[in-house]
């Protein structure tokens, strides 16, 4: 994402949004997982019921997964995805989707190693200042 978009994000407003997501009853089934090391948050993931119109109500969506750069490649992302997939199966979902920047080859390779498949869907994602970036959708059947 462009620096101006990232610079425009404000911790106070993001904190309010997270508080609402985590404390209010939601029909979207919002859930979050946090990875910690030595008491420090080093990553997190969040999901909800899928928002796309072309998938069933038994489809979850990985909304976000982020790790601090120093913790990449240590299996933490795999653990977060695993926790999400276990939750989705237990909650009765039979499929999951996610959207990723088309140009983010490292992250796309990570998802592919974890069994996710690009399903052919593509759209433009707002990237600030009237800009967009192409994103592609990945899906995974939950056994």
PDB file of C-alpha atoms in Angstrom:
ATOM      1  CA  UNK A   1       0.000   0.000   0.000  1.00  0.00           C
ATOM      2  CA  UNK A   2       1.194   3.547  -0.656  1.00  0.00           C
ATOM      3  CA  UNK A   3       2.914   5.383   2.196  1.00  0.00           C
ATOM      4  CA  UNK A   4       0.283   8.147   2.195  1.00  0.00           C
ATOM      5  CA  UNK A   5      -2.454   5.594   2.870  1.00  0.00           C
ATOM      6  CA  UNK A   6      -0.487   3.955   5.672  1.00  0.00           C
ATOM      7  CA  UNK A   7       0.417   7.368   7.107  1.00  0.00           C
ATOM      8  CA  UNK A   8      -3.275   8.324   7.166  1.00  0.00           C
ATOM      9  CA  UNK A   9      -4.223   5.463   9.493  1.00  0.00           C
ATOM     10  CA  UNK A  10      -4.738   6.660  13.038  1.00  0.00           C
ATOM     11  CA  UNK A  11      -4.271   4.347  16.043  1.00  0.00           C
ATOM     12  CA  UNK A  12      -7.160   6.000  17.908  1.00  0.00           C
ATOM     13  CA  UNK A  13      -9.721   5.337  15.177  1.00  0.00           C
ATOM     14  CA  UNK A  14      -8.345   1.863  14.486  1.00  0.00           C
ATOM     15  CA  UNK A  15      -8.494   1.125  18.219  1.00  0.00           C
ATOM     16  CA  UNK A  16     -12.162   2.116  18.329  1.00  0.00           C
ATOM     17  CA  UNK A  17     -12.910  -0.115  15.355  1.00  0.00           C
ATOM     18  CA  UNK A  18     -11.097  -3.081  16.927  1.00  0.00           C
ATOM     19  CA  UNK A  19     -12.878  -2.549  20.247  1.00  0.00           C
ATOM     20  CA  UNK A  20     -16.237  -2.605  18.459  1.00  0.00           C
ATOM     21  CA  UNK A  21     -15.334  -5.699  16.440  1.00  0.00           C
ATOM     22  CA  UNK A  22     -14.179  -7.595  19.500  1.00  0.00           C
ATOM     23  CA  UNK A  23     -16.857  -6.589  22.001  1.00  0.00           C
ATOM     24  CA  UNK A  24     -20.115  -6.242  20.088  1.00  0.00           C
ATOM     25  CA  UNK A  25     -22.335  -9.096  19.045  1.00  0.00           C
ATOM     26  CA  UNK A  26     -21.867  -9.304  15.317  1.00  0.00           C
ATOM     27  CA  UNK A  27     -23.780 -11.161  12.677  1.00  0.00           C
ATOM     28  CA  UNK A  28     -20.506 -11.406  10.761  1.00  0.00           C
ATOM     29  CA  UNK A  29     -18.845 -13.782  13.248  1.00  0.00           C
ATOM     30  CA  UNK A  30     -15.718 -11.627  13.649  1.00  0.00           C
ATOM     31  CA  UNK A  31     -12.872 -13.518  15.367  1.00  0.00           C
ATOM     32  CA  UNK A  32      -9.233 -12.545  15.941  1.00  0.00           C
ATOM     33  CA  UNK A  33      -6.096 -14.452  16.949  1.00  0.00           C
ATOM     34  CA  UNK A  34      -2.938 -12.946  18.404  1.00  0.00           C
ATOM     35  CA  UNK A  35       0.605 -14.353  18.329  1.00  0.00           C
ATOM     36  CA  UNK A  36       2.824 -13.408  21.250  1.00  0.00           C
ATOM     37  CA  UNK A  37       6.452 -13.969  22.031  1.00  0.00           C
ATOM     38  CA  UNK A  38       7.865 -13.053  25.438  1.00  0.00           C
ATOM     39  CA  UNK A  39       4.719 -11.054  26.192  1.00  0.00           C
ATOM     40  CA  UNK A  40       4.974  -8.979  23.016  1.00  0.00           C
ATOM     41  CA  UNK A  41       2.393  -9.141  20.237  1.00  0.00           C
ATOM     42  CA  UNK A  42       4.262 -10.179  17.100  1.00  0.00           C
ATOM     43  CA  UNK A  43       1.341 -10.903  14.801  1.00  0.00           C
ATOM     44  CA  UNK A  44      -2.392 -11.259  14.450  1.00  0.00           C
ATOM     45  CA  UNK A  45      -5.102 -12.542  12.139  1.00  0.00           C
ATOM     46  CA  UNK A  46      -8.824 -11.854  11.905  1.00  0.00           C
ATOM     47  CA  UNK A  47     -11.756 -13.348  10.074  1.00  0.00           C
ATOM     48  CA  UNK A  48     -15.495 -13.131   9.647  1.00  0.00           C
ATOM     49  CA  UNK A  49     -18.203 -14.720   7.586  1.00  0.00           C
ATOM     50  CA  UNK A  50     -17.303 -14.132   3.927  1.00  0.00           C
ATOM     51  CA  UNK A  51     -18.598 -10.854   2.525  1.00  0.00           C
ATOM     52  CA  UNK A  52     -18.619 -11.801  -1.161  1.00  0.00           C
ATOM     53  CA  UNK A  53     -22.020 -12.360  -2.764  1.00  0.00           C
ATOM     54  CA  UNK A  54     -20.915 -15.331  -4.856  1.00  0.00           C
ATOM     55  CA  UNK A  55     -20.036 -17.666  -1.960  1.00  0.00           C
ATOM     56  CA  UNK A  56     -22.246 -19.624   0.423  1.00  0.00           C
ATOM     57  CA  UNK A  57     -23.072 -18.633   3.990  1.00  0.00           C
ATOM     58  CA  UNK A  58     -20.822 -21.503   5.075  1.00  0.00           C
ATOM     59  CA  UNK A  59     -17.772 -19.623   3.766  1.00  0.00           C
ATOM     60  CA  UNK A  60     -15.397 -17.754   6.089  1.00  0.00           C
ATOM     61  CA  UNK A  61     -13.063 -14.939   5.058  1.00  0.00           C
ATOM     62  CA  UNK A  62      -9.565 -14.300   6.317  1.00  0.00           C
ATOM     63  CA  UNK A  63      -9.744 -10.527   6.596  1.00  0.00           C
ATOM     64  CA  UNK A  64      -6.157  -9.885   7.614  1.00  0.00           C
ATOM     65  CA  UNK A  65      -2.983 -11.489   8.820  1.00  0.00           C
ATOM     66  CA  UNK A  66       0.039  -9.454   9.804  1.00  0.00           C
ATOM     67  CA  UNK A  67       3.394 -10.234  11.409  1.00  0.00           C
ATOM     68  CA  UNK A  68       6.204  -7.986  12.522  1.00  0.00           C
ATOM     69  CA  UNK A  69       8.944  -8.215   9.905  1.00  0.00           C
ATOM     70  CA  UNK A  70      11.470  -9.770  12.301  1.00  0.00           C
ATOM     71  CA  UNK A  71       9.089 -12.696  12.858  1.00  0.00           C
ATOM     72  CA  UNK A  72       8.498 -13.624   9.221  1.00  0.00           C
ATOM     73  CA  UNK A  73       9.583 -17.115   8.203  1.00  0.00           C
ATOM     74  CA  UNK A  74       9.381 -18.574  11.713  1.00  0.00           C
ATOM     75  CA  UNK A  75       6.103 -20.493  11.348  1.00  0.00           C
ATOM     76  CA  UNK A  76       3.970 -17.937  13.184  1.00  0.00           C
ATOM     77  CA  UNK A  77       1.839 -17.152  10.130  1.00  0.00           C
ATOM     78  CA  UNK A  78       1.284 -20.880   9.632  1.00  0.00           C
ATOM     79  CA  UNK A  79       0.137 -21.159  13.260  1.00  0.00           C
ATOM     80  CA  UNK A  80      -2.269 -18.242  12.892  1.00  0.00           C
ATOM     81  CA  UNK A  81      -3.745 -19.695   9.684  1.00  0.00           C
ATOM     82  CA  UNK A  82      -3.997 -23.096  11.377  1.00  0.00           C
ATOM     83  CA  UNK A  83      -5.886 -21.605  14.327  1.00  0.00           C
ATOM     84  CA  UNK A  84      -8.260 -19.841  11.946  1.00  0.00           C
ATOM     85  CA  UNK A  85      -8.888 -22.992   9.911  1.00  0.00           C
ATOM     86  CA  UNK A  86      -9.538 -25.037  13.063  1.00  0.00           C
ATOM     87  CA  UNK A  87     -12.014 -22.404  14.255  1.00  0.00           C
ATOM     88  CA  UNK A  88     -13.791 -22.303  10.887  1.00  0.00           C
ATOM     89  CA  UNK A  89     -14.198 -26.071  10.769  1.00  0.00           C
ATOM     90  CA  UNK A  90     -15.540 -26.159  14.331  1.00  0.00           C
ATOM     91  CA  UNK A  91     -17.924 -23.289  13.520  1.00  0.00           C
ATOM     92  CA  UNK A  92     -19.338 -25.226  10.552  1.00  0.00           C
ATOM     93  CA  UNK A  93     -17.700 -23.448   7.648  1.00  0.00           C
ATOM     94  CA  UNK A  94     -16.767 -25.640   4.687  1.00  0.00           C
ATOM     95  CA  UNK A  95     -14.742 -23.105   2.694  1.00  0.00           C
ATOM     96  CA  UNK A  96     -12.686 -19.958   3.255  1.00  0.00           C
ATOM     97  CA  UNK A  97     -11.563 -17.087   1.049  1.00  0.00           C
ATOM     98  CA  UNK A  98      -9.079 -14.235   1.292  1.00  0.00           C
ATOM     99  CA  UNK A  99      -7.995 -11.308  -0.850  1.00  0.00           C
ATOM    100  CA  UNK A 100      -4.349 -10.407  -1.414  1.00  0.00           C
ATOM    101  CA  UNK A 101      -2.553  -7.764  -3.462  1.00  0.00           C
ATOM    102  CA  UNK A 102      -1.867  -9.204  -6.887  1.00  0.00           C
ATOM    103  CA  UNK A 103       1.732  -7.979  -6.775  1.00  0.00           C
ATOM    104  CA  UNK A 104       2.480  -9.468  -3.330  1.00  0.00           C
ATOM    105  CA  UNK A 105       4.247 -12.566  -4.642  1.00  0.00           C
ATOM    106  CA  UNK A 106       5.798 -13.583  -1.311  1.00  0.00           C
ATOM    107  CA  UNK A 107       2.459 -13.604   0.498  1.00  0.00           C
ATOM    108  CA  UNK A 108       0.739 -15.350  -2.403  1.00  0.00           C
ATOM    109  CA  UNK A 109       3.424 -18.052  -2.311  1.00  0.00           C
ATOM    110  CA  UNK A 110       2.832 -18.452   1.452  1.00  0.00           C
ATOM    111  CA  UNK A 111      -0.911 -18.968   0.911  1.00  0.00           C
ATOM    112  CA  UNK A 112      -0.251 -21.433  -1.905  1.00  0.00           C
ATOM    113  CA  UNK A 113       2.089 -23.456   0.338  1.00  0.00           C
ATOM    114  CA  UNK A 114      -0.748 -23.569   2.879  1.00  0.00           C
ATOM    115  CA  UNK A 115      -3.137 -25.058   0.297  1.00  0.00           C
ATOM    116  CA  UNK A 116      -4.955 -21.917  -0.851  1.00  0.00           C
ATOM    117  CA  UNK A 117      -5.722 -21.580  -4.577  1.00  0.00           C
ATOM    118  CA  UNK A 118      -6.264 -18.444  -6.671  1.00  0.00           C
ATOM    119  CA  UNK A 119      -9.861 -18.883  -7.834  1.00  0.00           C
ATOM    120  CA  UNK A 120      -9.854 -16.407 -10.728  1.00  0.00           C
ATOM    121  CA  UNK A 121     -11.656 -13.536  -8.990  1.00  0.00           C
ATOM    122  CA  UNK A 122      -9.958 -10.143  -9.190  1.00  0.00           C
ATOM    123  CA  UNK A 123     -10.947  -6.594  -8.256  1.00  0.00           C
ATOM    124  CA  UNK A 124      -9.475  -3.216  -7.473  1.00  0.00           C
ATOM    125  CA  UNK A 125      -8.902  -2.336  -3.819  1.00  0.00           C
ATOM    126  CA  UNK A 126      -8.887   1.294  -2.616  1.00  0.00           C
ATOM    127  CA  UNK A 127      -5.356   2.449  -1.858  1.00  0.00           C
ATOM    128  CA  UNK A 128      -5.892   6.076  -0.854  1.00  0.00           C
ATOM    129  CA  UNK A 129      -5.953   9.349  -2.797  1.00  0.00           C
ATOM    130  CA  UNK A 130      -8.294   7.972  -5.462  1.00  0.00           C
ATOM    131  CA  UNK A 131      -5.861   5.145  -6.204  1.00  0.00           C
ATOM    132  CA  UNK A 132      -6.581   1.446  -6.376  1.00  0.00           C
ATOM    133  CA  UNK A 133      -4.459  -1.693  -6.372  1.00  0.00           C
ATOM    134  CA  UNK A 134      -5.484  -4.996  -7.960  1.00  0.00           C
ATOM    135  CA  UNK A 135      -6.249  -7.824  -5.542  1.00  0.00           C
ATOM    136  CA  UNK A 136      -6.900 -11.483  -6.290  1.00  0.00           C
ATOM    137  CA  UNK A 137      -9.038 -13.915  -4.353  1.00  0.00           C
ATOM    138  CA  UNK A 138      -7.804 -17.200  -2.963  1.00  0.00           C
ATOM    139  CA  UNK A 139     -10.037 -19.962  -1.648  1.00  0.00           C
ATOM    140  CA  UNK A 140      -9.601 -23.152   0.297  1.00  0.00           C
ATOM    141  CA  UNK A 141     -11.935 -26.047   0.971  1.00  0.00           C
ATOM    142  CA  UNK A 142     -11.982 -26.956   4.635  1.00  0.00           C
ATOM    143  CA  UNK A 143     -11.837 -30.746   5.027  1.00  0.00           C
TER     144      UNK A 143
END
